[in-house]
Amino acid sequence: MFTPNRYILKTAVLVGVALACLIFLKDRAPSIRVAFLDSVTPILASSHAVIAKAGAMLPFASLRDENRFLRARVDSLTRTIREMEPLGAENRRLRDLLAFKKTVPYTTVAAQVIGRDPSNWSNVVIIDKGMGQGVKNQRAVLSVKGLVGRLVEVGRSSSKILLITDPNSRVGVVIARNRQGGILVGRPDGTCKMIYISLDSDVSPGDWVITAGFGTVFPKDILVGKVIKVDKEPGRLYKYALVRPMQDLSKLEEVLCIR
Amino acid sequence: MRRFRVYLLVLVALVLQMTVVCRIRISAAEPDLVFLIIVFVAIYFGKARALEVGLVAGLLEDALTFDIFGANIVAFSLTAIVVGGIHTKLFRDLKATQAATVFLASLSAMMIHLAYTSAFARHPSLSVAEYVTGIVVPTACYNAIIAVPLGTLFARFVNLDEPESIL
């Protein structure tokens, strides 16, 4: 049993440790987190491997694998076609203006998702590639279907990706059909919200949303998702659009990190 | 020995949280196994032990998450103190009481978390109402449902019949 004095002392020590952690670790959190993530990566990778092996032992595992491969191939080709559409429109527009600018092609590093953020508040996934494999911080991450997010913490052999469905994520996007711009923010239910769309703009459900290419993180014209609803923001002078990402990001398995 | 078992449970819960639990996610809600263990420690062993486990688990979660640092430490430890403070007044072996306690504790922990992150976040993109309806209430409901089977497993694993002074 705890005596009152011992209890008070213990509580005071614990609260003191917590306060010390908050004060001293707050500014150093990113580097400590990266080091901690690197140290737990083997545990996460082996847990992920065990779960994958268990899944492979289920009935029809090989058929499911083949089906997944073929679906991935179809998704990849569909994405290529979708991304060609704005490129064609852009080509025509730029030729008209006689100011053609070549889009720089990008190379990628393939990575596997080995874990997720333990908190309910963040949509962050952990991948098995880090700076040792050429992954760099603040670069865009894609899947075969479209944009996934951006790298926010890069360790030696693992990294964290902030998904576009995270409320802290912001991506400059445009509607592919008419290049109407906006900012894409994440929502907790797995969809995204395109905000700051002007009231007189022509945006409707079914429009494809692509990256605008502003800034240095996200290259231009990467497929992001599809508009499912457009409405006026209550009390504001702009509209918003709900956007469904190209795939269910809660079931993400493999990604491509742009170098 | 019991303390070792509790921390082992916290570590296992953390690994499961990061690898398996996301597969049973419904919309934005997924059960928080680590938080459930803290609540069970508070229900069965009181606030001093729950505060200790809450601080350690909060620190581990803060080290692994992308949230603002300290949010989980504050939310877990404050909830541990509140639930642990009323644990002698609870019919703690009754499943309905456990589920109700977990539901209310989840609500309060997430509201503390929300207040902490709102205070430090630069540009919160969603309204409080969107957070509450989108994450807080669904997660609290999910936690309360999972608490019923998990409470039994917790009680068996930590062996409540052992002398209490060991933890």
CSV table of C-alpha atoms in Angstrom, one decimal:
chain,number,residue,atom,x,y,z
A,1,MET,CA,0.0,0.0,0.0
A,2,PHE,CA,1.1,3.6,-0.6
A,3,THR,CA,1.4,5.9,2.4
A,4,PRO,CA,0.1,9.4,1.7
A,5,ASN,CA,3.7,10.9,1.7
A,6,ARG,CA,5.0,8.3,-0.7
A,7,TYR,CA,2.0,8.8,-2.9
A,8,ILE,CA,2.5,12.6,-3.0
A,9,LEU,CA,6.2,12.1,-3.7
A,10,LYS,CA,5.6,9.6,-6.5
A,11,THR,CA,3.0,11.8,-8.1
A,12,ALA,CA,5.2,14.9,-7.8
A,13,VAL,CA,8.1,13.0,-9.4
A,14,LEU,CA,5.9,11.7,-12.3
A,15,VAL,CA,4.4,15.1,-12.9
A,16,GLY,CA,7.9,16.6,-12.8
A,17,VAL,CA,9.1,14.1,-15.3
A,18,ALA,CA,6.2,14.8,-17.6
A,19,LEU,CA,6.7,18.5,-17.4
A,20,ALA,CA,10.4,18.1,-18.1
A,21,CYS,CA,9.6,15.9,-21.1
A,22,LEU,CA,7.1,18.6,-22.4
A,23,ILE,CA,9.5,21.5,-21.9
A,24,PHE,CA,12.8,19.9,-23.0
A,25,LEU,CA,11.6,17.5,-25.7
A,26,LYS,CA,9.1,19.8,-27.4
A,27,ASP,CA,11.6,21.4,-29.7
A,28,ARG,CA,13.7,18.3,-30.1
A,29,ALA,CA,10.6,16.1,-30.8
A,30,PRO,CA,11.2,15.6,-34.6
A,31,SER,CA,14.8,14.3,-34.2
A,32,ILE,CA,13.9,12.1,-31.2
A,33,ARG,CA,10.9,10.8,-33.0
A,34,VAL,CA,13.0,9.9,-36.1
A,35,ALA,CA,15.6,8.1,-33.9
A,36,PHE,CA,12.8,6.3,-32.0
A,37,LEU,CA,11.1,5.3,-35.2
A,38,ASP,CA,14.3,3.8,-36.6
A,39,SER,CA,14.7,1.8,-33.4
A,40,VAL,CA,11.2,0.3,-33.5
A,41,THR,CA,11.2,-0.3,-37.3
A,42,PRO,CA,12.5,-3.9,-37.0
A,43,ILE,CA,9.6,-4.7,-34.6
A,44,LEU,CA,7.0,-3.1,-36.9
A,45,ALA,CA,8.5,-4.8,-40.0
A,46,SER,CA,8.5,-8.2,-38.4
A,47,SER,CA,5.0,-7.8,-37.1
A,48,HIS,CA,3.9,-6.7,-40.6
A,49,ALA,CA,5.6,-9.8,-42.1
A,50,VAL,CA,3.9,-12.1,-39.6
A,51,ILE,CA,0.5,-10.6,-40.5
A,52,ALA,CA,1.3,-10.9,-44.2
A,53,LYS,CA,2.3,-14.6,-43.8
A,54,ALA,CA,-0.8,-15.3,-41.8
A,55,GLY,CA,-2.9,-13.7,-44.6
A,56,ALA,CA,-1.1,-15.8,-47.3
A,57,MET,CA,-2.2,-19.0,-45.5
A,58,LEU,CA,-5.8,-18.2,-45.9
A,59,PRO,CA,-7.8,-20.0,-48.7
A,60,PHE,CA,-7.4,-18.7,-52.2
A,61,ALA,CA,-4.4,-16.6,-51.2
A,62,SER,CA,-2.7,-17.0,-54.6
A,63,LEU,CA,-5.8,-16.1,-56.5
A,64,ARG,CA,-6.2,-13.0,-54.3
A,65,ASP,CA,-2.6,-12.0,-55.0
A,66,GLU,CA,-3.1,-12.4,-58.7
A,67,ASN,CA,-6.3,-10.4,-58.5
A,68,ARG,CA,-4.6,-7.7,-56.6
A,69,PHE,CA,-1.7,-7.5,-59.1
A,70,LEU,CA,-4.1,-7.2,-62.0
A,71,ARG,CA,-6.2,-4.6,-60.3
A,72,ALA,CA,-3.0,-2.6,-59.5
A,73,ARG,CA,-2.0,-2.8,-63.2
A,74,VAL,CA,-5.5,-1.6,-64.3
A,75,ASP,CA,-5.3,1.2,-61.7
A,76,SER,CA,-1.8,2.2,-62.9
A,77,LEU,CA,-2.9,2.4,-66.6
A,78,THR,CA,-6.1,4.3,-65.6
A,79,ARG,CA,-4.0,6.8,-63.7
A,80,THR,CA,-1.7,7.3,-66.7
A,81,ILE,CA,-4.7,8.0,-69.0
A,82,ARG,CA,-6.2,10.4,-66.5
A,83,GLU,CA,-2.9,12.2,-66.1
A,84,MET,CA,-2.5,12.4,-69.9
A,85,GLU,CA,-5.8,14.4,-70.2
A,86,PRO,CA,-4.6,17.6,-68.4
A,87,LEU,CA,-1.2,17.2,-70.0
A,88,GLY,CA,-2.9,17.3,-73.5
A,89,ALA,CA,-4.9,20.3,-72.5
A,90,GLU,CA,-1.8,22.0,-71.1
A,91,ASN,CA,0.1,21.2,-74.2
A,92,ARG,CA,-2.5,22.9,-76.4
A,93,ARG,CA,-2.7,25.9,-74.0
A,94,LEU,CA,1.0,26.4,-73.9
A,95,ARG,CA,1.4,26.0,-77.6
A,96,ASP,CA,-1.3,28.7,-78.0
A,97,LEU,CA,0.8,31.0,-75.8
A,98,LEU,CA,4.0,30.1,-77.5
A,99,ALA,CA,5.6,29.6,-74.1
A,100,PHE,CA,6.0,25.9,-73.8
A,101,LYS,CA,7.7,24.8,-70.7
A,102,LYS,CA,8.8,21.2,-70.3
A,103,THR,CA,7.6,19.3,-67.3
A,104,VAL,CA,10.5,17.7,-65.5
A,105,PRO,CA,10.0,14.0,-65.2
A,106,TYR,CA,10.5,12.5,-61.7
A,107,THR,CA,12.0,9.3,-60.4
A,108,THR,CA,10.5,7.3,-57.5
A,109,VAL,CA,11.5,4.9,-54.7
A,110,ALA,CA,9.0,2.0,-54.0
A,111,ALA,CA,8.2,1.4,-50.4
A,112,GLN,CA,5.9,-0.8,-48.3
A,113,VAL,CA,3.7,0.5,-45.5
A,114,ILE,CA,4.7,-1.3,-42.3
A,115,GLY,CA,2.7,0.7,-39.7
A,116,ARG,CA,0.4,3.5,-38.9
A,117,ASP,CA,0.3,6.3,-36.4
A,118,PRO,CA,-1.0,4.9,-33.1
A,119,SER,CA,-3.1,8.0,-32.5
A,120,ASN,CA,-6.6,8.4,-33.8
A,121,TRP,CA,-6.0,12.0,-34.6
A,122,SER,CA,-3.4,11.7,-37.4
A,123,ASN,CA,-3.5,10.0,-40.7
A,124,VAL,CA,0.1,9.1,-40.9
A,125,VAL,CA,1.7,5.9,-42.2
A,126,ILE,CA,5.2,4.5,-41.7
A,127,ILE,CA,7.1,3.0,-44.6
A,128,ASP,CA,10.2,0.8,-44.7
A,129,LYS,CA,12.4,3.2,-46.7
A,130,GLY,CA,14.5,6.1,-45.4
A,131,MET,CA,17.3,8.4,-46.4
A,132,GLY,CA,19.5,5.3,-46.8
A,133,GLN,CA,17.4,4.4,-49.8
A,134,GLY,CA,17.3,7.9,-51.3
A,135,VAL,CA,14.0,9.1,-49.7
A,136,LYS,CA,14.0,12.8,-48.9
A,137,ASN,CA,11.9,14.9,-46.5
A,138,GLN,CA,9.0,17.0,-47.8
A,139,ARG,CA,8.6,15.1,-51.1
A,140,ALA,CA,5.4,13.9,-52.6
A,141,VAL,CA,4.3,10.3,-52.3
A,142,LEU,CA,2.1,8.5,-54.8
A,143,SER,CA,0.4,5.2,-55.2
A,144,VAL,CA,-0.5,3.5,-58.5
A,145,LYS,CA,-3.8,5.4,-58.4
A,146,GLY,CA,-2.7,8.9,-57.5
A,147,LEU,CA,-1.4,11.2,-54.8
A,148,VAL,CA,-1.1,9.8,-51.3
A,149,GLY,CA,0.6,12.5,-49.2
A,150,ARG,CA,4.1,13.9,-48.4
A,151,LEU,CA,7.1,12.7,-46.4
A,152,VAL,CA,7.3,14.5,-43.1
A,153,GLU,CA,9.9,12.6,-41.0
A,154,VAL,CA,12.7,10.7,-42.7
A,155,GLY,CA,14.9,8.3,-40.7
A,156,ARG,CA,17.7,6.1,-41.8
A,157,SER,CA,15.5,3.1,-42.8
A,158,SER,CA,12.0,4.3,-42.3
A,159,SER,CA,9.9,7.4,-42.8
A,160,LYS,CA,6.5,8.9,-42.0
A,161,ILE,CA,4.0,10.0,-44.6
A,162,LEU,CA,1.4,12.6,-43.8
A,163,LEU,CA,-1.6,11.4,-45.9
A,164,ILE,CA,-3.8,13.9,-47.8
A,165,THR,CA,-6.7,12.8,-45.5
A,166,ASP,CA,-4.9,14.2,-42.4
A,167,PRO,CA,-6.5,17.4,-41.1
A,168,ASN,CA,-3.0,19.0,-41.0
A,169,SER,CA,-2.3,18.2,-44.7
A,170,ARG,CA,-2.6,21.0,-47.2
A,171,VAL,CA,-2.2,20.6,-51.0
A,172,GLY,CA,-2.5,23.2,-53.7
A,173,VAL,CA,-4.9,21.6,-56.2
A,174,VAL,CA,-6.9,22.5,-59.4
A,175,ILE,CA,-9.9,21.1,-61.1
A,176,ALA,CA,-8.5,19.3,-64.2
A,177,ARG,CA,-11.4,20.4,-66.5
A,178,ASN,CA,-11.0,24.2,-66.1
A,179,ARG,CA,-7.9,24.6,-63.8
A,180,GLN,CA,-10.0,26.3,-61.0
A,181,GLY,CA,-7.8,26.4,-58.0
A,182,GLY,CA,-8.2,25.7,-54.3
A,183,ILE,CA,-6.5,24.2,-51.3
A,184,LEU,CA,-7.1,20.5,-50.4
A,185,VAL,CA,-7.3,19.7,-46.6
A,186,GLY,CA,-7.9,16.3,-45.0
A,187,ARG,CA,-11.0,15.2,-43.1
A,188,PRO,CA,-11.3,12.6,-40.4
A,189,ASP,CA,-13.7,10.5,-42.4
A,190,GLY,CA,-11.1,9.6,-45.1
A,191,THR,CA,-12.3,12.2,-47.6
A,192,CYS,CA,-10.7,15.6,-48.4
A,193,LYS,CA,-12.2,19.1,-48.6
A,194,MET,CA,-11.2,21.5,-51.4
A,195,ILE,CA,-11.6,25.0,-49.9
A,196,TYR,CA,-11.2,28.6,-51.2
A,197,ILE,CA,-13.1,27.9,-54.4
A,198,SER,CA,-14.5,31.2,-55.7
A,199,LEU,CA,-18.3,31.5,-55.8
A,200,ASP,CA,-18.6,32.0,-59.5
A,201,SER,CA,-16.4,29.1,-60.4
A,202,ASP,CA,-17.6,26.1,-62.4
A,203,VAL,CA,-17.0,23.0,-60.2
A,204,SER,CA,-19.4,20.1,-60.2
A,205,PRO,CA,-19.5,16.5,-58.8
A,206,GLY,CA,-17.5,14.1,-61.0
A,207,ASP,CA,-14.7,16.6,-61.8
A,208,TRP,CA,-11.2,15.3,-61.4
A,209,VAL,CA,-8.9,17.1,-59.0
A,210,ILE,CA,-5.1,17.3,-59.7
A,211,THR,CA,-2.2,19.0,-58.1
A,212,ALA,CA,-1.5,22.6,-59.0
A,213,GLY,CA,2.2,22.3,-58.8
A,214,PHE,CA,2.7,25.4,-56.7
A,215,GLY,CA,5.6,25.2,-54.3
A,216,THR,CA,8.3,22.6,-54.2
A,217,VAL,CA,6.7,19.5,-52.6
A,218,PHE,CA,4.0,18.3,-55.1
A,219,PRO,CA,4.8,18.1,-58.9
A,220,LYS,CA,2.2,19.4,-61.3
A,221,ASP,CA,-0.8,17.4,-62.6
A,222,ILE,CA,-0.8,14.4,-60.3
A,223,LEU,CA,-4.2,12.9,-59.9
A,224,VAL,CA,-5.6,13.5,-56.4
A,225,GLY,CA,-9.3,12.5,-56.4
A,226,LYS,CA,-12.8,13.1,-57.7
A,227,VAL,CA,-15.3,15.8,-56.5
A,228,ILE,CA,-18.3,14.2,-54.9
A,229,LYS,CA,-20.1,17.3,-53.5
A,230,VAL,CA,-20.0,21.0,-54.0
A,231,ASP,CA,-21.6,23.5,-51.6
A,232,LYS,CA,-21.2,27.1,-50.3
A,233,GLU,CA,-19.2,27.5,-47.1
A,234,PRO,CA,-21.6,28.9,-44.5
A,235,GLY,CA,-20.8,32.5,-43.7
A,236,ARG,CA,-17.9,32.6,-46.1
A,237,LEU,CA,-17.4,34.1,-49.5
A,238,TYR,CA,-16.3,30.9,-51.2
A,239,LYS,CA,-17.4,27.4,-52.0
A,240,TYR,CA,-16.0,24.1,-50.9
A,241,ALA,CA,-15.9,20.7,-52.6
A,242,LEU,CA,-15.7,17.3,-51.0
A,243,VAL,CA,-13.1,15.2,-52.8
A,244,ARG,CA,-12.8,11.4,-52.6
A,245,PRO,CA,-9.2,10.4,-52.9
A,246,MET,CA,-8.3,8.0,-55.7
A,247,GLN,CA,-8.1,5.1,-53.2
A,248,ASP,CA,-9.0,4.2,-49.7
A,249,LEU,CA,-5.9,5.4,-47.9
A,250,SER,CA,-6.7,3.4,-44.7
A,251,LYS,CA,-5.9,0.3,-46.7
A,252,LEU,CA,-2.7,1.6,-48.3
A,253,GLU,CA,0.0,-1.1,-48.8
A,254,GLU,CA,2.6,0.1,-51.3
A,255,VAL,CA,3.7,3.6,-52.2
A,256,LEU,CA,6.1,5.5,-54.5
A,257,CYS,CA,8.2,8.3,-53.0
A,258,ILE,CA,9.3,11.0,-55.4
A,259,ARG,CA,13.1,11.6,-55.2
B,1,MET,CA,5.5,-9.1,-11.8
B,2,ARG,CA,2.1,-7.4,-12.3
B,3,ARG,CA,3.8,-4.1,-13.2
B,4,PHE,CA,5.9,-6.0,-15.9
B,5,ARG,CA,2.7,-7.6,-17.3
B,6,VAL,CA,0.9,-4.2,-17.5
B,7,TYR,CA,3.9,-2.6,-19.4
B,8,LEU,CA,4.1,-5.7,-21.6
B,9,LEU,CA,0.4,-5.2,-22.4
B,10,VAL,CA,1.1,-1.5,-23.2
B,11,LEU,CA,3.9,-2.4,-25.6
B,12,VAL,CA,1.8,-5.2,-27.3
B,13,ALA,CA,-1.2,-2.8,-27.6
B,14,LEU,CA,1.1,-0.2,-29.2
B,15,VAL,CA,2.4,-2.6,-31.8
B,16,LEU,CA,-1.1,-3.9,-32.5
B,17,GLN,CA,-2.4,-0.3,-32.7
B,18,MET,CA,0.2,0.5,-35.4
B,19,THR,CA,-0.1,-2.7,-37.5
B,20,VAL,CA,-3.5,-4.4,-37.0
B,21,VAL,CA,-6.1,-2.1,-35.5
B,22,CYS,CA,-6.2,0.1,-38.6
B,23,ARG,CA,-7.7,-2.9,-40.4
B,24,ILE,CA,-10.8,-2.7,-38.3
B,25,ARG,CA,-11.2,1.0,-38.7
B,26,ILE,CA,-14.7,2.2,-39.4
B,27,SER,CA,-14.8,5.7,-41.1
B,28,ALA,CA,-12.5,7.7,-38.8
B,29,ALA,CA,-12.9,5.5,-35.7
B,30,GLU,CA,-10.6,2.8,-34.5
B,31,PRO,CA,-10.3,1.5,-30.9
B,32,ASP,CA,-7.4,2.9,-28.9
B,33,LEU,CA,-6.0,-0.2,-27.2
B,34,VAL,CA,-3.3,1.7,-25.2
B,35,PHE,CA,-5.9,4.1,-23.8
B,36,LEU,CA,-8.1,1.2,-22.8
B,37,ILE,CA,-5.3,-0.4,-20.8
B,38,ILE,CA,-4.8,2.9,-19.0
B,39,VAL,CA,-8.5,3.1,-18.1
B,40,PHE,CA,-8.5,-0.5,-16.9
B,41,VAL,CA,-5.4,0.2,-14.7
B,42,ALA,CA,-7.3,3.2,-13.3
B,43,ILE,CA,-10.4,1.2,-12.7
B,44,TYR,CA,-8.7,-1.7,-11.0
B,45,PHE,CA,-5.7,-0.1,-9.3
B,46,GLY,CA,-6.4,3.6,-8.7
B,47,LYS,CA,-5.0,6.9,-9.8
B,48,ALA,CA,-1.3,6.6,-8.7
B,49,ARG,CA,-0.7,3.5,-10.8
B,50,ALA,CA,-2.8,4.8,-13.7
B,51,LEU,CA,-1.0,8.1,-13.7
B,52,GLU,CA,2.3,6.2,-14.0
B,53,VAL,CA,1.1,4.0,-16.8
B,54,GLY,CA,-0.6,7.0,-18.5
B,55,LEU,CA,2.6,9.0,-18.5
B,56,VAL,CA,4.7,6.2,-19.9
B,57,ALA,CA,2.1,5.2,-22.5
B,58,GLY,CA,1.6,8.9,-23.4
B,59,LEU,CA,5.3,9.4,-23.8
B,60,LEU,CA,5.6,6.3,-26.1
B,61,GLU,CA,2.6,7.4,-28.2
B,62,ASP,CA,4.0,11.0,-28.5
B,63,ALA,CA,7.3,9.6,-29.6
B,64,LEU,CA,5.6,7.6,-32.4
B,65,THR,CA,2.9,9.9,-33.5
B,66,PHE,CA,3.0,13.0,-35.7
B,67,ASP,CA,0.8,15.0,-33.3
B,68,ILE,CA,2.0,17.9,-31.3
B,69,PHE,CA,4.4,16.6,-28.7
B,70,GLY,CA,2.8,16.2,-25.2
B,71,ALA,CA,-0.8,15.9,-26.3
B,72,ASN,CA,-1.0,12.2,-25.4
B,73,ILE,CA,1.0,12.6,-22.2
B,74,VAL,CA,-1.4,15.3,-20.9
B,75,ALA,CA,-4.6,13.6,-22.2
B,76,PHE,CA,-3.7,10.1,-20.8
B,77,SER,CA,-2.4,11.2,-17.4
B,78,LEU,CA,-5.3,13.6,-16.7
B,79,THR,CA,-7.8,11.0,-17.6
B,80,ALA,CA,-6.0,8.4,-15.5
B,81,ILE,CA,-6.2,10.7,-12.5
B,82,VAL,CA,-9.9,11.4,-12.9
B,83,VAL,CA,-10.9,7.7,-13.6
B,84,GLY,CA,-8.5,6.4,-10.9
B,85,GLY,CA,-9.9,9.0,-8.4
B,86,ILE,CA,-13.4,7.5,-8.7
B,87,HIS,CA,-12.4,3.8,-9.1
B,88,THR,CA,-13.5,2.9,-5.5
B,89,LYS,CA,-17.0,4.2,-6.3
B,90,LEU,CA,-17.4,2.1,-9.4
B,91,PHE,CA,-19.0,-1.4,-9.7
B,92,ARG,CA,-15.8,-2.2,-11.5
B,93,ASP,CA,-16.6,-5.8,-12.3
B,94,LEU,CA,-19.8,-5.0,-14.0
B,95,LYS,CA,-19.3,-4.9,-17.8
B,96,ALA,CA,-21.9,-2.1,-18.4
B,97,THR,CA,-20.1,0.1,-15.8
B,98,GLN,CA,-16.7,-0.6,-17.5
B,99,ALA,CA,-18.1,0.3,-20.9
B,100,ALA,CA,-19.8,3.5,-19.7
B,101,THR,CA,-16.6,4.5,-17.9
B,102,VAL,CA,-14.5,3.8,-21.0
B,103,PHE,CA,-17.0,5.9,-23.1
B,104,LEU,CA,-16.9,8.9,-20.8
B,105,ALA,CA,-13.1,8.6,-20.2
B,106,SER,CA,-12.6,8.4,-24.0
B,107,LEU,CA,-14.7,11.5,-24.5
B,108,SER,CA,-12.8,13.5,-21.9
B,109,ALA,CA,-9.4,12.3,-23.0
B,110,MET,CA,-10.1,13.3,-26.6
B,111,MET,CA,-11.5,16.7,-25.6
B,112,ILE,CA,-8.3,17.3,-23.6
B,113,HIS,CA,-6.3,16.2,-26.6
B,114,LEU,CA,-8.3,18.5,-28.8
B,115,ALA,CA,-7.9,21.5,-26.5
B,116,TYR,CA,-4.2,20.9,-26.2
B,117,THR,CA,-3.6,20.6,-30.0
B,118,SER,CA,-6.0,23.6,-30.7
B,119,ALA,CA,-3.9,25.7,-28.3
B,120,PHE,CA,-0.7,24.9,-30.2
B,121,ALA,CA,-1.8,24.2,-33.8
B,122,ARG,CA,-1.2,27.0,-36.1
B,123,HIS,CA,-4.0,26.6,-38.6
B,124,PRO,CA,-6.7,24.1,-37.4
B,125,SER,CA,-8.5,23.2,-40.7
B,126,LEU,CA,-11.6,21.7,-39.2
B,127,SER,CA,-14.2,23.1,-36.7
B,128,VAL,CA,-14.6,21.6,-33.2
B,129,ALA,CA,-18.0,20.2,-34.3
B,130,GLU,CA,-16.4,18.4,-37.2
B,131,TYR,CA,-13.7,16.9,-34.9
B,132,VAL,CA,-16.3,15.9,-32.3
B,133,THR,CA,-18.7,14.3,-34.7
B,134,GLY,CA,-16.0,12.9,-37.0
B,135,ILE,CA,-13.5,11.4,-34.5
B,136,VAL,CA,-14.4,11.9,-30.8
B,137,VAL,CA,-17.9,10.4,-30.5
B,138,PRO,CA,-17.3,7.4,-33.0
B,139,THR,CA,-14.0,6.5,-31.3
B,140,ALA,CA,-15.5,6.7,-27.8
B,141,CYS,CA,-18.3,4.4,-28.9
B,142,TYR,CA,-15.8,2.0,-30.5
B,143,ASN,CA,-13.7,2.0,-27.4
B,144,ALA,CA,-16.7,1.3,-25.2
B,145,ILE,CA,-17.7,-1.7,-27.4
B,146,ILE,CA,-14.2,-3.1,-27.4
B,147,ALA,CA,-13.9,-2.6,-23.7
B,148,VAL,CA,-16.3,-5.4,-22.9
B,149,PRO,CA,-14.2,-8.3,-24.2
B,150,LEU,CA,-10.9,-6.5,-23.5
B,151,GLY,CA,-11.7,-5.9,-19.8
B,152,THR,CA,-12.1,-9.6,-19.2
B,153,LEU,CA,-8.8,-10.3,-21.0
B,154,PHE,CA,-7.0,-7.6,-19.0
B,155,ALA,CA,-8.3,-8.9,-15.7
B,156,ARG,CA,-7.1,-12.4,-16.5
B,157,PHE,CA,-3.7,-11.3,-17.8
B,158,VAL,CA,-2.7,-9.1,-15.0
B,159,ASN,CA,-4.1,-11.6,-12.4
B,160,LEU,CA,-6.1,-9.4,-10.1
B,161,ASP,CA,-5.8,-12.0,-7.3
B,162,GLU,CA,-2.1,-11.2,-6.8
B,163,PRO,CA,-1.2,-9.0,-3.8
B,164,GLU,CA,-1.9,-5.4,-4.8
B,165,SER,CA,1.3,-4.0,-3.5
B,166,ILE,CA,3.3,-5.6,-6.3
B,167,LEU,CA,2.3,-3.0,-8.9
